[in-house]
XYZ file of C-alpha atoms in Angstrom:
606
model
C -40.226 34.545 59.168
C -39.684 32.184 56.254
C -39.842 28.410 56.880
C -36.861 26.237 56.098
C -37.298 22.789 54.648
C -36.476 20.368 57.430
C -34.859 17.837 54.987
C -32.468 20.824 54.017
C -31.736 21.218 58.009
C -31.204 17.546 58.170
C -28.724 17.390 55.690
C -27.018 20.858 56.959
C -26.540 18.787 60.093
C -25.273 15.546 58.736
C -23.041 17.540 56.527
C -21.628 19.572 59.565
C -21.777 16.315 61.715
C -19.701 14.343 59.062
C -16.896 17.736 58.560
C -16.781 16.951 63.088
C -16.019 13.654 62.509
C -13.772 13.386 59.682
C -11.868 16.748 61.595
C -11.595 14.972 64.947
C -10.877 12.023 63.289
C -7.814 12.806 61.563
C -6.649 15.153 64.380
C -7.072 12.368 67.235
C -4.945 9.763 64.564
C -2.375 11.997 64.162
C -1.943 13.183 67.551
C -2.526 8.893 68.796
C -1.156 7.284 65.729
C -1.671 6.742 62.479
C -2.906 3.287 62.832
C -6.151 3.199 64.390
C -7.909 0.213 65.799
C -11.755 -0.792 66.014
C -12.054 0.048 69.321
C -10.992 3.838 68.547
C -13.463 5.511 69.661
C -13.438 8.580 67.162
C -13.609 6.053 64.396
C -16.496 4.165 66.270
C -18.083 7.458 65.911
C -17.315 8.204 62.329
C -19.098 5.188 61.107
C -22.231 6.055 63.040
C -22.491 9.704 60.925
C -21.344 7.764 57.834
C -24.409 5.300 59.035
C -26.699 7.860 59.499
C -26.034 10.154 56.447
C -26.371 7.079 54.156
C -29.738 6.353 56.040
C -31.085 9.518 55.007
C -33.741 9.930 52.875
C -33.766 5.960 52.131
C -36.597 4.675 50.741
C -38.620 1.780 51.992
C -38.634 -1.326 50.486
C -41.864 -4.310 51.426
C -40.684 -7.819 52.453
C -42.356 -10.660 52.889
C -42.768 -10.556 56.482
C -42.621 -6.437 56.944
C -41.037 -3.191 55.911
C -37.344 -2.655 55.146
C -35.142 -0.278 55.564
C -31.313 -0.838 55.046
C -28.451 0.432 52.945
C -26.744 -2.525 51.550
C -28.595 -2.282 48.710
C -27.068 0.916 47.337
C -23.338 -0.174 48.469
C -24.136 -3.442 46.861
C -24.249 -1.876 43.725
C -20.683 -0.499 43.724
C -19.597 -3.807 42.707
C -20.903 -3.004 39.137
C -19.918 0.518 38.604
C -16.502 -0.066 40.035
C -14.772 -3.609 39.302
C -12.008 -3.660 42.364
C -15.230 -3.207 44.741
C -15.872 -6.923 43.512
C -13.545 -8.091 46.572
C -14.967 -6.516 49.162
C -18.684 -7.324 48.251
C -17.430 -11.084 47.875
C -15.525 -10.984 51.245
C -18.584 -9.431 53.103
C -21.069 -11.846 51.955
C -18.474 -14.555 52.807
C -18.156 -13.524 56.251
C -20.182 -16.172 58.430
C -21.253 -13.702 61.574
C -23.228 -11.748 59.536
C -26.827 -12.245 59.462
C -28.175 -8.673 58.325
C -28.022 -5.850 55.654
C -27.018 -3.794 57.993
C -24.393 -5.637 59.538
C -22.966 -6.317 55.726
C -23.251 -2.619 55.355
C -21.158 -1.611 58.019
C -18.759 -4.696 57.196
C -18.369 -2.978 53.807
C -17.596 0.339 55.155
C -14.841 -1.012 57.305
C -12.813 -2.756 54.479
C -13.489 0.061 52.155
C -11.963 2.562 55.126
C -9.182 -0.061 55.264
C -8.120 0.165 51.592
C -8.774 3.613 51.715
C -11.114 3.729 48.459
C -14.369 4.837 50.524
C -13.985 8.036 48.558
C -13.552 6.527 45.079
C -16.536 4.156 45.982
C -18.884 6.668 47.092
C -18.131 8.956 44.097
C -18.829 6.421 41.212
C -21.904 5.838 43.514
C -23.253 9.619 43.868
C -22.539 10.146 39.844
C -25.204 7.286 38.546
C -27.823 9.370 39.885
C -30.724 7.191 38.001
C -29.514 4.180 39.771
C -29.746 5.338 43.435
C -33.422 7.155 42.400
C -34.245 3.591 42.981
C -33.058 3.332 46.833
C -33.392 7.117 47.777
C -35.812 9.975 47.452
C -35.438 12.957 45.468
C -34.361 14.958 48.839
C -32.244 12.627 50.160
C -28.574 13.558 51.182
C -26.796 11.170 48.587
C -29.139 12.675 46.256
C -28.224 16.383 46.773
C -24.631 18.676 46.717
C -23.666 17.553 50.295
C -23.441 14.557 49.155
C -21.124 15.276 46.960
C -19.268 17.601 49.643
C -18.859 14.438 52.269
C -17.314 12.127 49.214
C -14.783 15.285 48.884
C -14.223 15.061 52.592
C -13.190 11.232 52.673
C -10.895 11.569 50.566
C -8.637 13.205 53.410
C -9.005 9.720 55.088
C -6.308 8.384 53.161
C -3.564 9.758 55.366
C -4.785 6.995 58.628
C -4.377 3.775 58.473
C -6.950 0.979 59.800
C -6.346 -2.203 61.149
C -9.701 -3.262 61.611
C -10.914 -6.707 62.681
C -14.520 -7.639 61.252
C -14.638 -11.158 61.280
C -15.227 -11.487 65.200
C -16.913 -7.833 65.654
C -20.858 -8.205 65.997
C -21.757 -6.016 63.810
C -25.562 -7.219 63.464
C -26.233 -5.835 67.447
C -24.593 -2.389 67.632
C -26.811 1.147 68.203
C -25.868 3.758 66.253
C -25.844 6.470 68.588
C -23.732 9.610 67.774
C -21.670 11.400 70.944
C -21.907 15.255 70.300
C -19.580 15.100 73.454
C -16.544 14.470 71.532
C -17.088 17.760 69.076
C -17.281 20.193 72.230
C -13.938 22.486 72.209
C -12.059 22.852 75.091
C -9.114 24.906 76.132
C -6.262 22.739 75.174
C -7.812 22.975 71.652
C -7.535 26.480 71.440
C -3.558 26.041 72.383
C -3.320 23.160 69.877
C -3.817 25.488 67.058
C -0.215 25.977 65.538
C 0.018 21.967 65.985
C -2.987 21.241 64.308
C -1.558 24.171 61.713
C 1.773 21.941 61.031
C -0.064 19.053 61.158
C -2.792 20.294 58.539
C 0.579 21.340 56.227
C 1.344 17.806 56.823
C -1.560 15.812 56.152
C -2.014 18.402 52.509
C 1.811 17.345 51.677
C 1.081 13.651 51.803
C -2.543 14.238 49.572
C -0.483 15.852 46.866
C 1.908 12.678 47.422
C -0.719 10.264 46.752
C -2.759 12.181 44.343
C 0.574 12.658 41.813
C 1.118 8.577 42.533
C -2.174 7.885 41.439
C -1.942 10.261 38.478
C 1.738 8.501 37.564
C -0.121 5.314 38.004
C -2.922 6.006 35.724
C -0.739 7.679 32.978
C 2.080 4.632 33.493
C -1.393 2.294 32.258
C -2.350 4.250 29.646
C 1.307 4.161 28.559
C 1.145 0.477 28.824
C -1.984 0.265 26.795
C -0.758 2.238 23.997
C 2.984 0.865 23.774
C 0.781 -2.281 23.521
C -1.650 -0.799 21.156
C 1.894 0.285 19.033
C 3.590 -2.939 18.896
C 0.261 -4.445 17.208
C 0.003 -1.936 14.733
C 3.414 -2.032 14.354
C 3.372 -6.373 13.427
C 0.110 -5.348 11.371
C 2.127 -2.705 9.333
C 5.477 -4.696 8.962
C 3.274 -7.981 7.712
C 1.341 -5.205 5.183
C 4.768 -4.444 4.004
C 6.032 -7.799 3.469
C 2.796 -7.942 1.685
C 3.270 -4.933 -0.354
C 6.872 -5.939 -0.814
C 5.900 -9.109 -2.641
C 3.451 -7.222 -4.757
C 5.784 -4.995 -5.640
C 7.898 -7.800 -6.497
C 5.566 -9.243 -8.722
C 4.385 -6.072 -10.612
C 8.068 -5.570 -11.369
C 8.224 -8.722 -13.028
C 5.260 -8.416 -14.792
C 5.981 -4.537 -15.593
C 9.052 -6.237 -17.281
C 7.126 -8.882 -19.315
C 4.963 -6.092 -20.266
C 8.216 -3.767 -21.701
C 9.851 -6.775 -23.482
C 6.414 -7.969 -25.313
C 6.418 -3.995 -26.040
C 9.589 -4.123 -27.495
C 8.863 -6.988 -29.662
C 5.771 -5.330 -30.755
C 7.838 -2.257 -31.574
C 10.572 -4.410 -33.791
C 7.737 -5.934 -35.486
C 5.853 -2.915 -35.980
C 9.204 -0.978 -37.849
C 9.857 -3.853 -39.807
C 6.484 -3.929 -41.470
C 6.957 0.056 -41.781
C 10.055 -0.037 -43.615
C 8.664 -2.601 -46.114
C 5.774 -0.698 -45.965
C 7.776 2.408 -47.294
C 10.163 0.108 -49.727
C 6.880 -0.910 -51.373
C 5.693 2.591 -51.553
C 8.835 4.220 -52.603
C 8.900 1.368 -56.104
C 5.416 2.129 -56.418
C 5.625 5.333 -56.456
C 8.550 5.238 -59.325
C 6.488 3.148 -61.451
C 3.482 5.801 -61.172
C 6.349 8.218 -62.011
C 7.581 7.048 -64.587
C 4.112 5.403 -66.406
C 2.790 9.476 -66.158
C 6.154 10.612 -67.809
C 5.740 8.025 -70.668
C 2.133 9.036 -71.045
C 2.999 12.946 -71.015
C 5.441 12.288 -74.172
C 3.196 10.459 -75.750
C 0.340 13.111 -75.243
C 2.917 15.941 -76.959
C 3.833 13.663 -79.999
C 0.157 13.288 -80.666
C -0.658 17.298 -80.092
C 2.259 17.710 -82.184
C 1.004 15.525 -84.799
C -2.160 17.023 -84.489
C -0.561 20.865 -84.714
C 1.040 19.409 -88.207
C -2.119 18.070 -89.531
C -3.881 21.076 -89.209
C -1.652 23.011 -91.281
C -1.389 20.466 -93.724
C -5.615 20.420 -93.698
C -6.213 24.185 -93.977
C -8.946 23.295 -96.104
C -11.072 20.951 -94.561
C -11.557 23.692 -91.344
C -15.061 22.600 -90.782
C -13.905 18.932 -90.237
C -11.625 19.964 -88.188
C -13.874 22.210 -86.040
C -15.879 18.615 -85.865
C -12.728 16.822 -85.438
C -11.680 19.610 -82.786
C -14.963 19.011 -80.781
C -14.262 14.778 -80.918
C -10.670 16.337 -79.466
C -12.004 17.589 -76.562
C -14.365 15.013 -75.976
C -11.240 12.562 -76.383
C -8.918 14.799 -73.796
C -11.980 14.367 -71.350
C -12.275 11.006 -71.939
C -8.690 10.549 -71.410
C -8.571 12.393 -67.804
C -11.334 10.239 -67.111
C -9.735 7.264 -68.055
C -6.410 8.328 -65.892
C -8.311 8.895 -63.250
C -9.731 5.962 -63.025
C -5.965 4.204 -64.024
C -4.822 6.446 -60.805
C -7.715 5.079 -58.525
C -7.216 1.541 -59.620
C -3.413 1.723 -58.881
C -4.114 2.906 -55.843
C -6.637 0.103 -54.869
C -4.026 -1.927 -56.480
C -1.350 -0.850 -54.142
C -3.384 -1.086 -51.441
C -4.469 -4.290 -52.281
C -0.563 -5.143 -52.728
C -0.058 -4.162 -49.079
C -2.792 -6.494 -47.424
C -1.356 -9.109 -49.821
C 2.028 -8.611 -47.929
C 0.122 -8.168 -44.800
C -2.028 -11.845 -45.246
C 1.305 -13.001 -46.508
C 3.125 -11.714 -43.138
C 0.300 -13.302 -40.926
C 0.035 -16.423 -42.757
C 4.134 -16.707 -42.295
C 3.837 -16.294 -38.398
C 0.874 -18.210 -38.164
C 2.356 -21.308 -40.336
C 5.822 -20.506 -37.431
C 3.116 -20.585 -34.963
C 1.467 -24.221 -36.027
C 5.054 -25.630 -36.413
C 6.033 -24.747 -33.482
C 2.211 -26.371 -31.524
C 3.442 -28.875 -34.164
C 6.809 -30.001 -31.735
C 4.867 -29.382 -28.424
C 1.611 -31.177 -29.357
C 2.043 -34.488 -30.832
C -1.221 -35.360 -29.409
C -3.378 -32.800 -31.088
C -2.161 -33.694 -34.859
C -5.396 -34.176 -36.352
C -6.113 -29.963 -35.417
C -3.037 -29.213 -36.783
C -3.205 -31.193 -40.084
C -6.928 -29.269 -40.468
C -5.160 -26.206 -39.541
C -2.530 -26.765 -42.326
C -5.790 -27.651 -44.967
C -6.818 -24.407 -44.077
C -3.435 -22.432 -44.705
C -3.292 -24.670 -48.178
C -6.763 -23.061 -48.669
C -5.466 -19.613 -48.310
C -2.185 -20.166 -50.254
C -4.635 -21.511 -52.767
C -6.823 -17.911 -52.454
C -3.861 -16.045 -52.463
C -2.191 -17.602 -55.690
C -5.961 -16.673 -57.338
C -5.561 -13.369 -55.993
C -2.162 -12.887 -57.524
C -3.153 -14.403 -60.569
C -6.370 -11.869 -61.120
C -3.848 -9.195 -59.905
C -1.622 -10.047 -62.890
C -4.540 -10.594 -65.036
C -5.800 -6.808 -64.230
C -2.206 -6.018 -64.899
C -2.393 -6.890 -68.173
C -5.558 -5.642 -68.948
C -4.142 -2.108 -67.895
C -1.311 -2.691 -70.429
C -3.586 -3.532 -72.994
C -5.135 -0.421 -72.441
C -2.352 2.019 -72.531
C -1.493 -0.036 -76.050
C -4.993 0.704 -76.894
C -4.517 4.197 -75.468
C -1.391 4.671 -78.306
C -3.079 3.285 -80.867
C -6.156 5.517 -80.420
C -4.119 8.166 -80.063
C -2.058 7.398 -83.066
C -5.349 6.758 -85.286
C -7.528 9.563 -82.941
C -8.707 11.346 -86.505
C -8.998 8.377 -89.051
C -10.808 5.786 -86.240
C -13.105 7.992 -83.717
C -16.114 5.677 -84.528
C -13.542 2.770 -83.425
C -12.187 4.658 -80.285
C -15.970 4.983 -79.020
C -16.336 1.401 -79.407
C -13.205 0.912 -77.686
C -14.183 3.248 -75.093
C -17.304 1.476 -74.056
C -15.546 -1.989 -74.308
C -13.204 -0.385 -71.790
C -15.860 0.658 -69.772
C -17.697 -3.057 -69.302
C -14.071 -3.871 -68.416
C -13.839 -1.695 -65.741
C -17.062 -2.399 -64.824
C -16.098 -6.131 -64.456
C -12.785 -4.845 -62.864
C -14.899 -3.185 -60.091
C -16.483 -6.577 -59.145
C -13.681 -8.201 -59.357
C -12.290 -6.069 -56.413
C -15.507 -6.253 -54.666
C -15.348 -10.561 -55.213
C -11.664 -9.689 -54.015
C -12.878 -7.741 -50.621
C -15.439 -9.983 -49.869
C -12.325 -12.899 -49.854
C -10.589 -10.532 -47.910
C -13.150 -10.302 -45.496
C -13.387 -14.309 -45.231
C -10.074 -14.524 -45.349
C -9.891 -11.771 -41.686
C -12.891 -14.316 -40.323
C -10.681 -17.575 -40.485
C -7.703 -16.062 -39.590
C -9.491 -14.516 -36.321
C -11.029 -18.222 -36.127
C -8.096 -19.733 -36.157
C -5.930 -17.276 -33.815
C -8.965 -18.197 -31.433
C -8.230 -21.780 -31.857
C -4.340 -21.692 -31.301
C -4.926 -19.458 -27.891
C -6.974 -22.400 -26.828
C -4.473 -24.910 -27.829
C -1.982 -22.708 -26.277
C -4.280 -23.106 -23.071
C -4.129 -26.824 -23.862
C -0.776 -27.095 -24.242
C 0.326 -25.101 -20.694
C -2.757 -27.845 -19.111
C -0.990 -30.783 -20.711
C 2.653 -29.711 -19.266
C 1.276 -29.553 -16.090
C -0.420 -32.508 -16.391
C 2.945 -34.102 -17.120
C 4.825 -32.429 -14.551
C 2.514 -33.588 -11.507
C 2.772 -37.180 -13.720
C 6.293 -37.106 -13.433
C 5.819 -36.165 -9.933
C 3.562 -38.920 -8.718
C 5.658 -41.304 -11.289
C 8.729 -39.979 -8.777
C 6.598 -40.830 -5.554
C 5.556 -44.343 -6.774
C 9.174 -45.224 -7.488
C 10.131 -44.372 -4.132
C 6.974 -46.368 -2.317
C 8.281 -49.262 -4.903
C 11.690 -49.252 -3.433
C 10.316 -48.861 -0.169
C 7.959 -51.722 -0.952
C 10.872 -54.057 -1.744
C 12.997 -53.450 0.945
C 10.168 -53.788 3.144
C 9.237 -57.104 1.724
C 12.916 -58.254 1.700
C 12.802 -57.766 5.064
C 9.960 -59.675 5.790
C 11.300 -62.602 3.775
C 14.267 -62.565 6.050
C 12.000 -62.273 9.335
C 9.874 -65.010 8.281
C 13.309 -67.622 7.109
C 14.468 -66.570 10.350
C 11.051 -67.285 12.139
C 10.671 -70.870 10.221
C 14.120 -72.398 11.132
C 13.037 -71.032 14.638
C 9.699 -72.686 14.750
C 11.895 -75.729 13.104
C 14.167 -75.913 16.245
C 11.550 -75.555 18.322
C 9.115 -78.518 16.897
C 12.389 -80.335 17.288
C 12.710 -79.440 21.182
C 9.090 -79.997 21.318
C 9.009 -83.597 20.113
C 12.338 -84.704 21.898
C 10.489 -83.391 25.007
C 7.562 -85.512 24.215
C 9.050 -88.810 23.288
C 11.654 -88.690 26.722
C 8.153 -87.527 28.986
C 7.034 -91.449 29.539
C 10.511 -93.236 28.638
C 12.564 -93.744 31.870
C 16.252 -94.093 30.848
C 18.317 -96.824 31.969
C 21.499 -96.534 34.237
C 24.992 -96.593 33.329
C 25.676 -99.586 34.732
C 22.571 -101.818 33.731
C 22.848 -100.663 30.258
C 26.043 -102.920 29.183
C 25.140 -104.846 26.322
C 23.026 -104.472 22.732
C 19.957 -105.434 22.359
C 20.240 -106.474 18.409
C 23.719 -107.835 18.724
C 24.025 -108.401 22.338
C 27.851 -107.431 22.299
C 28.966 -105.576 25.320
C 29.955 -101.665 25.154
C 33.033 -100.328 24.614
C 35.046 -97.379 23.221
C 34.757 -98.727 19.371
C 30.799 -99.690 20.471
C 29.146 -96.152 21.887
C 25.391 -96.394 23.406
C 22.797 -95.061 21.050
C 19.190 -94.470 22.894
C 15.938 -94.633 21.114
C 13.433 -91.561 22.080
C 10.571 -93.390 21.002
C 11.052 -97.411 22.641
C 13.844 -96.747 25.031
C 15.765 -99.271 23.238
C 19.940 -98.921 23.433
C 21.955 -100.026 20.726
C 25.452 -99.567 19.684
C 26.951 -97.495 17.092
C 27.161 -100.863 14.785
C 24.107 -101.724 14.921
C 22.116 -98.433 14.287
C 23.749 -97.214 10.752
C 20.519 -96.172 9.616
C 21.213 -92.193 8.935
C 18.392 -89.472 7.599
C 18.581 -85.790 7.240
C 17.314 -83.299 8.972
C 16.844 -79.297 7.892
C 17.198 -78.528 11.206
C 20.523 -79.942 11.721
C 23.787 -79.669 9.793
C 24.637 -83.576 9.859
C 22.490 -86.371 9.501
C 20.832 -88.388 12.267
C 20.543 -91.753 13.244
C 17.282 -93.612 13.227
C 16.363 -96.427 15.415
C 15.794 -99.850 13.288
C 12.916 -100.726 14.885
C 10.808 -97.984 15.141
C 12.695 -95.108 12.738
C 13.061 -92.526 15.546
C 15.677 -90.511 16.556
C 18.462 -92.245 18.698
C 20.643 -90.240 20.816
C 24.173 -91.117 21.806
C 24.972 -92.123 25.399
C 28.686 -92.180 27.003
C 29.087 -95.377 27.986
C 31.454 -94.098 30.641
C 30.506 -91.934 33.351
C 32.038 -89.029 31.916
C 29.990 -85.419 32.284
């Protein structure tokens, strides 16, 4: 007989314990009530299995004082796989009966029956299987497939509602004792069974219910999420478009810039190609017409030749001499209209870079008048920039000059060429001479066009230098208009504070007139009110005569008082009159003592 593992018989039995439980459990509800109380006792019962199955296999932990034993510790760490266990875990260690692990533990157990999430709890609790290695052993029941099996099992727990009380319940006290009793079948359970059938197709009816209302409510999130998710990406993609809207924007203007500068370039380009071809076109004419002029000339003298040697029949050995010199002439003569050819050519090419300086000195000159109007300041660059397009006027008019001196050398050759053609037979000796002179004049000719390259070649350097210095003047010129415009700008700003400035100050001038007269008026107030504090003012009726004159009061004599002596005199006697700023007409003054006297009624008149 093979021997079972008693840990594997233990958790057979828990696992057929907690199916009793759960069974009865929902069977009693439904058949009491779906709301159950704590005093239930099926549900009293189904906490002692849960008790026991989580107690299985728990490892022991050392205290201070001895050995213990509890499972808090593993539902204590729901709270961090599972967020929404953070309320329960905070209202169980809140509670203020509770004294032990264990009553905490069965504290948490009741709420989570209560929101009927024991089943979610467990689960995220039974899949971190590295975690609870540190509470329970390897064969524990958590640890194993039946645990798994009893998480599957609470989930049909969500069809009964608990109204549980833990905040009176002592929870710290109570044995965990289970009451095999209550599993025992009887014979009203066998008659039950097409009850607990429609009940059964009940209880599955409202699982599906819940189950699809969780699922909506977890795909009604992630809807949430990603609508939310959508309208971001949606503001980030409409701001990228205003974005690549305006960059669009601006690389259409610039792509415009770009095709009119082109088109300029173009126009400019054609128009220095058609002179181009005008130039070529007359100097191709001349060429023409120079060869044609030679040609004829080239028959007469074969001609002349042809007549000559009929004439000389006798003199046949000269002429094979003078035949010989002919040949050597004829050679010369290609050579020396090659060389023509090649030096009109350089000449025409040196023509067309003329034209070419010319053209570049004519914008450039445009270009300095017009830095001329927009830089007044920068005169002194300009005036050397003008020395320097004197300079090449100056180079130029020496170029033309040798030009028309190599001109006229040519012509003197081709006359040279006729006349040695004309006197080929009588002056050989003198066309050798001629021919060498020639060639130290084309030697000289050849550095004169090397002189005339190297100029060119100065002439490219300054005109490079001085594009390079009218791009920075051009820089210059767009800093010194801004320059002006923010001037202009702050010259705007200061006007306004100015104006600002004077109405301010206008105002204050009024303010402080208005504030002198009042401190005026009220020096006046102050020193009436100081002179009348010690005087005591005589009655009516005491007060009947003047004290200069001694005449008795009357209409025509009015009582004048004195703030200063308390003397009373009349109107006659007190003439004495003085301005005051503070009052429109003048005052009188006593005689005596020059203060201010003020007028009495002399009746008793208010």
């Amino acid at each position: 007989v093979a021997v079972k593992d008693p840990t594997a018989v233990e958790r057979a039995n828990l696992l057929n314990m907690a199916k009793l439980s759960i069974k009865g459990l929902i069977e009693s509800a439904l058949s009491f009530g779906r709301t159950l109380d704590s005093d239930y006792p099926p549900l009293q019962q189904f906490f002692v299995v849960m008790e026991h199955c989580l107690k299985h296999g728990l490892k022991v932990r050392k205290s201070f004082l001895s050995y213990n034993k509890t499972i808090w510790g593993p539902l204590e760490l729901v709270e961090k796989l599972y967020p929404e266990a953070e309320e329960i875990a905070a209202s169980v260690r809140d509670l203020p009966g509770l004294k032990t692990p264990l009553g905490r533990a069965r504290a948490w157990l009741r709420l989570a029956l209560m929101q009927k999430k024991m089943a979610d709890y467990l689960r995220c609790l039974i899949i971190q299987r590295d975690l609870l290695s540190e509470f329970y052993e390897y064969h524990a029941l958590m640890m194993e497939e039946e645990g798994a099996v009893i998480v599957g099992l609470l989930v049909g727990l969500n069809v009964i509602d608990a109204n549980l009380c833990v905040k009176g319940e002592d929870l710290d006290t109570q044995v965990g004792v289970i009451d095999f009793s209550m599993y025992l079948k009887s014979d009203d359970d066998i008659g039950g069974k097409e009850r607990n059938v429609q009940i059964a197709a009940i209880l599955d009816q409202k699982n599906y219910v819940e189950e699809l209302n969780r699922q909506l409510n977890s795909t009604v999130n992630s809807l949430h999420a990603r609508v939310d998710s959508l309208e971001k990406s949606n503001t980030k993609l409409i701001e990228e478009l205003a974005i690549a809207k305006n960059n669009i924007i601006k690389l259409q203007e610039e792509n415009h810039q770009l095709r009119s500068e082109n088109t300029l370039i173009l126009m400019k380009t054609q128009h220095h190609l058609e002179v181009a071809k005008v130039d070529v076109e007359a100097e191709l004419q001349t060429y023409k017409h120079s060869r044609q002029s030679l040609d004829e000339m080239y028959n007469e003298a074969r001609r002349q030749l042809r007549e000559e040697s009929q004439l000389r029949q006798d003199m046949e050995n000269e002429l094979m001499v003078q035949v010989s010199m002919k040949h050597e002439i004829e050679l010369a003569m290609k050579l020396l209209e090659k060389d023509i050819h090649e030096k009109q050519d350089t000449l025409i090419g040196l023509r067309q870079q003329l034209d070419e300086v010319k053209a570049i000195n004519m914008e450039m000159y445009q270009k300095l008048q017009v830095t001329e109007d927009a830089m007044k300041e920068k005169n002194e660059i300009i005036s050397r920039l003008e020395d320097k397009t004197n300079q090449i006027d100056a180079t130029m008019k020496q170029l033309e000059q040798r030009l028309q001196q190599a001109e006229k050398a040519q012509m003197e050759a081709e006359n040279e060429d006729e006349k040695l053609k004309e006197e080929y037979v009588n002056k050989s000796e003198q066309l050798q001479r001629e021919f060498s002179q020639k060639e130290k004049q084309l030697l000289q000719l050849e550095t004169d066009l090397k002189i005339e390259k190297e100029w060119r070649q100065t002439l490219e350097d300054d005109l490079q230098k001085e594009k390079e210095t009218v791009t920075q003047l051009r820089i210059e010129t767009q800093e010194i208009i801004n320059l002006k415009k923010e001037f202009l700008k702050l010259q705007e700003k200061n006007r306004q504070l100015k104006t600002i400035c004077q109405d301010q100050e206008a105002a204050l001038q009024e303010l402080a007139s208005k504030l002198s007269e009042s401190k005026m008026k009220i020096e006046d107030i102050k020193e009436a009110n100081r002179v009348l504090q010690g005087q005591v003012w005589l009655k009516d009726k005491e007060a009947t005569h003047c004290k200069l004159c001694e005449k008795e009061f009357s209409l025509s004599k009015r009582k004048h008082h004195c703030r200063n002596c308390g003397e009373i005199f009349c109107n006659a006697c007190s003439d004495n009159e003085l301005p005051l700023p503070s009052s429109p007409k003048p005052v009188r003054v006593c005689d005596s003592c020059h203060a201010i006297l003020i007028q009495r009624c002399s009746f008793n008149v208010p």
